[in-house]
Amino acid sequence: MGRLDGKVALISGAARGQGAEEARLFAEEGAKVILGDIEHEEGQRVAQEVGGIYVPLNVAKEADWIAAVAVAEEKFGALHILVNNAAILRRAPIEDCTLEEYEQVIAVNQTGVFLGIKSAVRLMKRTGGSIVNISSTAGIRGPANNVAYVASKFAIRGMTKVAANEFAKYGIRVNSVHPGLIETPMIDPFFDDEAIRTFAARQLINRLGTSREVAEMVLFLASDASSYSTGAEFICDGGVTTGNRP
Ligand SMILES: NC(=O)c1ccc[n+]([C@@H]2O[C@H](COP(=O)([O-])OP(=O)(O)OC[C@H]3O[C@@H](n4cnc5c(N)ncnc54)[C@H](O)[C@@H]3O)[C@@H](O)[C@H]2O)c1
């Protein structure tokens, strides 16, 4: 028995990194997986690997979300799980962050989650289900040089609670996941080996996290194993937000 037998899941940003790992794990656990991304070749490759369906999905575009949910309806007649995973990272001090860059991050990370929830719920409310919104430790704390990313990740934490309140009556649970520093292509441009060592030294578990470790938490929230959790924050960060090291 798989932990997601009979479930249909839509994952945004599933072409690589954590989203791709969630697609692999969900498929291993019996789910039918729809993978959305803007990197079509990589996305199609992962979809083929996991026996899923790839859909072109720019999360900042409402029409793309409507089309992705329509695929779930046409192919499977239901949608039980939405993972709002897609995001971009840009780093700059507030004084150097251009309005254009700020708005670009908000459009993908924040508006993308709003549109995902709004579009998916139309189908999900027929059966109930689980929405997992990927925030960050940057949605818990406000490190310097991260204004747009932090703003977007705090917004996801708040939206999660609003959605949990609005959709409880349909049997839809909504939770946020807050990963720490995870070994994926997202961090490559910003963290060299030295920066990773310095970062990890401040944690209680002194290494980067893996996509699999986050995917296991997302699986728990997507599955019925977490049936008593909604509107809550789940941290997966090697103890960096709890650690009292300088
Ligand atoms: N890697 C980390 O250290 C870390 C830490 C905390 C939180 N997170 C969060 O985890 C999630 C996954 O990140 P990751 O580390 O796997 O990053 P990643 O960059 O490896 O993967 C992100 C995926 O999102 C896709 N994407 C980007 N813009 C998109 C758009 N407009 N529409 C659809 N897809 C789009 C990319 O093509 C890519 O496949 C993100 O929400 C990220 O903010 C990552």
GROMACS .gro file of C-alpha atoms and ligand atoms in nm:
model
  290
    1MET     CA    1   0.000   0.000   0.000
    2GLY     CA    2   0.141   0.338  -0.103
    3ARG     CA    3   0.079   0.635   0.122
    4LEU     CA    4  -0.080   0.824  -0.171
    5ASP     CA    5  -0.267   0.541  -0.345
    6GLY     CA    6  -0.562   0.675  -0.543
    7LYS     CA    7  -0.455   1.040  -0.505
    8VAL     CA    8  -0.397   1.293  -0.782
    9ALA     CA    9  -0.128   1.555  -0.714
   10LEU     CA   10  -0.024   1.875  -0.893
   11ILE     CA   11   0.326   2.005  -0.813
   12SER     CA   12   0.454   2.341  -0.940
   13GLY     CA   13   0.824   2.389  -1.015
   14ALA     CA   14   0.866   2.012  -1.055
   15ALA     CA   15   1.136   2.012  -1.326
   16ARG     CA   16   1.423   2.002  -1.077
   17GLY     CA   17   1.526   2.041  -0.714
   18GLN     CA   18   1.273   1.976  -0.442
   19GLY     CA   19   0.972   1.974  -0.675
   20ALA     CA   20   1.123   1.695  -0.887
   21GLU     CA   21   1.202   1.494  -0.574
   22GLU     CA   22   0.846   1.539  -0.448
   23ALA     CA   23   0.720   1.411  -0.785
   24ARG     CA   24   0.945   1.102  -0.752
   25LEU     CA   25   0.841   1.029  -0.394
   26PHE     CA   26   0.469   1.088  -0.459
   27ALA     CA   27   0.481   0.852  -0.760
   28GLU     CA   28   0.662   0.587  -0.552
   29GLU     CA   29   0.379   0.618  -0.299
   30GLY     CA   30   0.110   0.555  -0.560
   31ALA     CA   31  -0.002   0.905  -0.661
   32LYS     CA   32  -0.085   1.017  -1.013
   33VAL     CA   33   0.141   1.319  -1.053
   34ILE     CA   34   0.101   1.627  -1.272
   35LEU     CA   35   0.423   1.825  -1.295
   36GLY     CA   36   0.420   2.195  -1.388
   37ASP     CA   37   0.717   2.417  -1.473
   38ILE     CA   38   0.857   2.670  -1.719
   39GLU     CA   39   1.158   2.448  -1.798
   40HIS     CA   40   0.978   2.225  -2.045
   41GLU     CA   41   1.255   1.981  -2.143
   42GLU     CA   42   1.364   1.911  -1.786
   43GLY     CA   43   1.003   1.890  -1.674
   44GLN     CA   44   0.910   1.643  -1.945
   45ARG     CA   45   1.213   1.429  -1.856
   46VAL     CA   46   1.114   1.407  -1.489
   47ALA     CA   47   0.750   1.339  -1.583
   48GLN     CA   48   0.860   1.052  -1.803
   49GLU     CA   49   1.084   0.914  -1.528
   50VAL     CA   50   0.799   0.908  -1.273
   51GLY     CA   51   0.518   0.811  -1.511
   52GLY     CA   52   0.350   1.147  -1.462
   53ILE     CA   53   0.209   1.418  -1.688
   54TYR     CA   54   0.399   1.738  -1.766
   55VAL     CA   55   0.210   2.065  -1.811
   56PRO     CA   56   0.363   2.400  -1.907
   57LEU     CA   57   0.290   2.616  -1.602
   58ASN     CA   58   0.414   2.967  -1.536
   59VAL     CA   59   0.276   3.010  -1.186
   60ALA     CA   60   0.243   3.386  -1.231
   61LYS     CA   61  -0.017   3.332  -1.507
   62GLU     CA   62  -0.374   3.251  -1.409
   63ALA     CA   63  -0.455   3.098  -1.749
   64ASP     CA   64  -0.172   2.845  -1.703
   65TRP     CA   65  -0.312   2.739  -1.366
   66ILE     CA   66  -0.661   2.701  -1.509
   67ALA     CA   67  -0.520   2.481  -1.787
   68ALA     CA   68  -0.317   2.269  -1.541
   69VAL     CA   69  -0.620   2.204  -1.320
   70ALA     CA   70  -0.823   2.120  -1.633
   71VAL     CA   71  -0.568   1.845  -1.710
   72ALA     CA   72  -0.632   1.691  -1.367
   73GLU     CA   73  -1.006   1.706  -1.426
   74GLU     CA   74  -0.993   1.563  -1.780
   75LYS     CA   75  -0.740   1.285  -1.714
   76PHE     CA   76  -0.834   1.181  -1.360
   77GLY     CA   77  -1.162   1.355  -1.270
   78ALA     CA   78  -1.017   1.485  -0.942
   79LEU     CA   79  -0.737   1.672  -0.768
   80HIS     CA   80  -0.651   1.581  -0.410
   81ILE     CA   81  -0.309   1.741  -0.355
   82LEU     CA   82  -0.153   2.073  -0.458
   83VAL     CA   83   0.212   2.150  -0.380
   84ASN     CA   84   0.292   2.518  -0.439
   85ASN     CA   85   0.667   2.472  -0.476
   86ALA     CA   86   0.788   2.695  -0.763
   87ALA     CA   87   0.990   3.000  -0.664
   88ILE     CA   88   1.285   3.218  -0.757
   89LEU     CA   89   1.557   3.361  -0.535
   90ARG     CA   90   1.709   3.707  -0.585
   91ARG     CA   91   1.937   3.863  -0.327
   92ALA     CA   92   2.003   4.234  -0.277
   93PRO     CA   93   2.007   4.489   0.006
   94ILE     CA   94   1.687   4.698   0.013
   95GLU     CA   95   1.866   5.005  -0.125
   96ASP     CA   96   1.990   4.813  -0.430
   97CYS     CA   97   1.675   4.607  -0.498
   98THR     CA   98   1.503   4.753  -0.802
   99LEU     CA   99   1.125   4.774  -0.816
  100GLU     CA  100   1.134   4.549  -1.121
  101GLU     CA  101   1.329   4.278  -0.938
  102TYR     CA  102   1.105   4.310  -0.630
  103GLU     CA  103   0.791   4.273  -0.838
  104GLN     CA  104   0.932   3.979  -1.031
  105VAL     CA  105   0.994   3.781  -0.712
  106ILE     CA  106   0.651   3.869  -0.572
  107ALA     CA  107   0.482   3.769  -0.899
  108VAL     CA  108   0.631   3.419  -0.897
  109ASN     CA  109   0.665   3.336  -0.527
  110GLN     CA  110   0.360   3.511  -0.382
  111THR     CA  111   0.105   3.573  -0.658
  112GLY     CA  112   0.191   3.228  -0.795
  113VAL     CA  113   0.080   3.064  -0.469
  114PHE     CA  114  -0.239   3.273  -0.454
  115LEU     CA  115  -0.330   3.173  -0.810
  116GLY     CA  116  -0.245   2.809  -0.744
  117ILE     CA  117  -0.469   2.788  -0.439
  118LYS     CA  118  -0.751   2.978  -0.610
  119SER     CA  119  -0.744   2.761  -0.923
  120ALA     CA  120  -0.698   2.422  -0.756
  121VAL     CA  121  -0.965   2.465  -0.491
  122ARG     CA  122  -1.238   2.473  -0.753
  123LEU     CA  123  -1.169   2.104  -0.821
  124MET     CA  124  -1.031   2.001  -0.480
  125LYS     CA  125  -1.343   2.102  -0.292
  126ARG     CA  126  -1.536   1.819  -0.458
  127THR     CA  127  -1.328   1.559  -0.273
  128GLY     CA  128  -1.130   1.741  -0.004
  129GLY     CA  129  -0.753   1.716   0.004
  130SER     CA  130  -0.429   1.880   0.109
  131ILE     CA  131  -0.247   2.194  -0.005
  132VAL     CA  132   0.120   2.225   0.087
  133ASN     CA  133   0.277   2.568   0.037
  134ILE     CA  134   0.656   2.579   0.029
  135SER     CA  135   0.775   2.883   0.221
  136SER     CA  136   1.123   2.898   0.380
  137THR     CA  137   1.302   2.985   0.701
  138ALA     CA  138   1.292   3.322   0.521
  139GLY     CA  139   0.920   3.312   0.602
  140ILE     CA  140   1.004   3.283   0.972
  141ARG     CA  141   1.297   3.525   1.002
  142GLY     CA  142   1.417   3.825   0.799
  143PRO     CA  143   1.784   3.787   0.708
  144ALA     CA  144   1.950   4.089   0.543
  145ASN     CA  145   1.982   4.119   0.162
  146ASN     CA  146   1.667   3.919   0.093
  147VAL     CA  147   1.383   4.169   0.101
  148ALA     CA  148   1.169   4.045  -0.189
  149TYR     CA  149   1.220   3.676  -0.113
  150VAL     CA  150   1.149   3.723   0.259
  151ALA     CA  151   0.837   3.932   0.187
  152SER     CA  152   0.707   3.663  -0.049
  153LYS     CA  153   0.779   3.379   0.193
  154PHE     CA  154   0.612   3.559   0.490
  155ALA     CA  155   0.311   3.615   0.262
  156ILE     CA  156   0.289   3.242   0.190
  157ARG     CA  157   0.286   3.169   0.563
  158GLY     CA  158  -0.006   3.411   0.608
  159MET     CA  159  -0.198   3.295   0.300
  160THR     CA  160  -0.172   2.939   0.426
  161LYS     CA  161  -0.365   3.029   0.740
  162VAL     CA  162  -0.634   3.222   0.549
  163ALA     CA  163  -0.680   2.928   0.311
  164ALA     CA  164  -0.693   2.678   0.599
  165ASN     CA  165  -0.975   2.884   0.752
  166GLU     CA  166  -1.170   2.924   0.428
  167PHE     CA  167  -1.142   2.566   0.304
  168ALA     CA  168  -1.176   2.357   0.622
  169LYS     CA  169  -1.546   2.324   0.542
  170TYR     CA  170  -1.455   2.134   0.223
  171GLY     CA  171  -1.218   1.895   0.400
  172ILE     CA  172  -0.914   2.070   0.253
  173ARG     CA  173  -0.614   2.109   0.484
  174VAL     CA  174  -0.352   2.376   0.411
  175ASN     CA  175  -0.004   2.386   0.568
  176SER     CA  176   0.328   2.559   0.502
  177VAL     CA  177   0.673   2.402   0.489
  178HIS     CA  178   0.982   2.603   0.584
  179PRO     CA  179   1.303   2.450   0.453
  180GLY     CA  180   1.645   2.576   0.558
  181LEU     CA  181   1.940   2.565   0.319
  182ILE     CA  182   1.877   2.275   0.080
  183GLU     CA  183   2.117   2.138  -0.179
  184THR     CA  184   1.944   2.233  -0.508
  185PRO     CA  185   2.029   2.445  -0.814
  186MET     CA  186   1.854   2.743  -0.651
  187ILE     CA  187   2.142   2.815  -0.415
  188ASP     CA  188   2.429   2.760  -0.663
  189PRO     CA  189   2.465   3.125  -0.774
  190PHE     CA  190   2.462   3.255  -0.417
  191PHE     CA  191   2.647   3.004  -0.196
  192ASP     CA  192   2.998   2.876  -0.269
  193ASP     CA  193   3.157   2.601  -0.057
  194GLU     CA  194   3.291   2.850   0.197
  195ALA     CA  195   2.952   3.021   0.237
  196ILE     CA  196   2.783   2.682   0.281
  197ARG     CA  197   3.034   2.581   0.551
  198THR     CA  198   2.978   2.909   0.737
  199PHE     CA  199   2.601   2.873   0.713
  200ALA     CA  200   2.597   2.509   0.821
  201ALA     CA  201   2.825   2.581   1.117
  202ARG     CA  202   2.543   2.790   1.270
  203GLN     CA  203   2.300   2.499   1.257
  204LEU     CA  204   2.241   2.219   1.508
  205ILE     CA  205   2.282   1.968   1.222
  206ASN     CA  206   2.592   2.097   1.045
  207ARG     CA  207   2.519   2.021   0.680
  208LEU     CA  208   2.287   2.119   0.398
  209GLY     CA  209   1.951   1.949   0.377
  210THR     CA  210   1.857   1.729   0.083
  211SER     CA  211   1.554   1.752  -0.143
  212ARG     CA  212   1.452   1.406  -0.018
  213GLU     CA  213   1.438   1.528   0.341
  214VAL     CA  214   1.200   1.809   0.246
  215ALA     CA  215   0.999   1.579   0.017
  216GLU     CA  216   0.941   1.338   0.308
  217MET     CA  217   0.786   1.623   0.510
  218VAL     CA  218   0.574   1.732   0.214
  219LEU     CA  219   0.460   1.370   0.166
  220PHE     CA  220   0.353   1.354   0.530
  221LEU     CA  221   0.146   1.671   0.486
  222ALA     CA  222   0.002   1.559   0.152
  223SER     CA  223  -0.102   1.222   0.291
  224ASP     CA  224  -0.374   1.127   0.538
  225ALA     CA  225  -0.101   1.067   0.800
  226SER     CA  226  -0.126   1.440   0.879
  227SER     CA  227  -0.508   1.437   0.903
  228TYR     CA  228  -0.513   1.651   1.222
  229SER     CA  229  -0.281   1.927   1.093
  230THR     CA  230  -0.401   2.240   0.916
  231GLY     CA  231  -0.301   2.606   0.909
  232ALA     CA  232   0.035   2.508   1.059
  233GLU     CA  233   0.405   2.571   0.994
  234PHE     CA  234   0.643   2.276   0.948
  235ILE     CA  235   1.013   2.357   0.972
  236CYS     CA  236   1.282   2.143   0.809
  237ASP     CA  237   1.606   2.337   0.861
  238GLY     CA  238   1.872   2.146   1.054
  239GLY     CA  239   1.779   2.358   1.356
  240VAL     CA  240   1.897   2.689   1.212
  241THR     CA  241   1.596   2.886   1.340
  242THR     CA  242   1.623   2.726   1.685
  243GLY     CA  243   1.999   2.717   1.713
  244ASN     CA  244   2.158   2.961   1.957
  245ARG     CA  245   2.496   2.959   1.788
  246PRO     CA  246   2.617   3.300   1.662
  247LIG     N1  247   1.707   2.546  -0.187
  247LIG     C1  248   1.691   2.607  -0.073
  247LIG     O1  249   1.789   2.629   0.003
  247LIG     C2  250   1.555   2.651  -0.027
  247LIG     C3  251   1.540   2.694   0.104
  247LIG     C4  252   1.416   2.733   0.151
  247LIG     C5  253   1.306   2.726   0.068
  247LIG     N2  254   1.322   2.684  -0.060
  247LIG     C6  255   1.202   2.680  -0.143
  247LIG     O2  256   1.184   2.548  -0.191
  247LIG     C7  257   1.113   2.552  -0.316
  247LIG     C8  258   1.186   2.472  -0.421
  247LIG     O3  259   1.312   2.531  -0.446
  247LIG     P1  260   1.439   2.451  -0.500
  247LIG     O4  261   1.544   2.468  -0.399
  247LIG     O5  262   1.399   2.316  -0.545
  247LIG     O6  263   1.474   2.548  -0.622
  247LIG     P2  264   1.511   2.517  -0.776
  247LIG     O7  265   1.553   2.648  -0.830
  247LIG     O8  266   1.605   2.403  -0.784
  247LIG     O9  267   1.371   2.474  -0.838
  247LIG     C9  268   1.269   2.566  -0.859
  247LIG    C10  269   1.183   2.522  -0.976
  247LIG    O10  270   1.081   2.621  -0.995
  247LIG    C11  271   1.073   2.648  -1.134
  247LIG     N3  272   1.019   2.782  -1.159
  247LIG    C12  273   1.081   2.902  -1.147
  247LIG     N4  274   0.999   3.001  -1.185
  247LIG    C13  275   0.881   2.943  -1.220
  247LIG    C14  276   0.757   2.991  -1.267
  247LIG     N5  277   0.736   3.123  -1.290
  247LIG     N6  278   0.658   2.902  -1.292
  247LIG    C15  279   0.679   2.770  -1.272
  247LIG     N7  280   0.794   2.717  -1.230
  247LIG    C16  281   0.894   2.804  -1.203
  247LIG    C17  282   1.215   2.632  -1.186
  247LIG    O11  283   1.220   2.614  -1.326
  247LIG    C18  284   1.262   2.510  -1.106
  247LIG    O12  285   1.229   2.390  -1.172
  247LIG    C19  286   1.098   2.701  -0.349
  247LIG    O13  287   0.972   2.747  -0.306
  247LIG    C20  288   1.208   2.765  -0.268
  247LIG    O14  289   1.182   2.902  -0.240
  247LIG    C21  290   1.443   2.647  -0.110
   0.00000   0.00000   0.00000
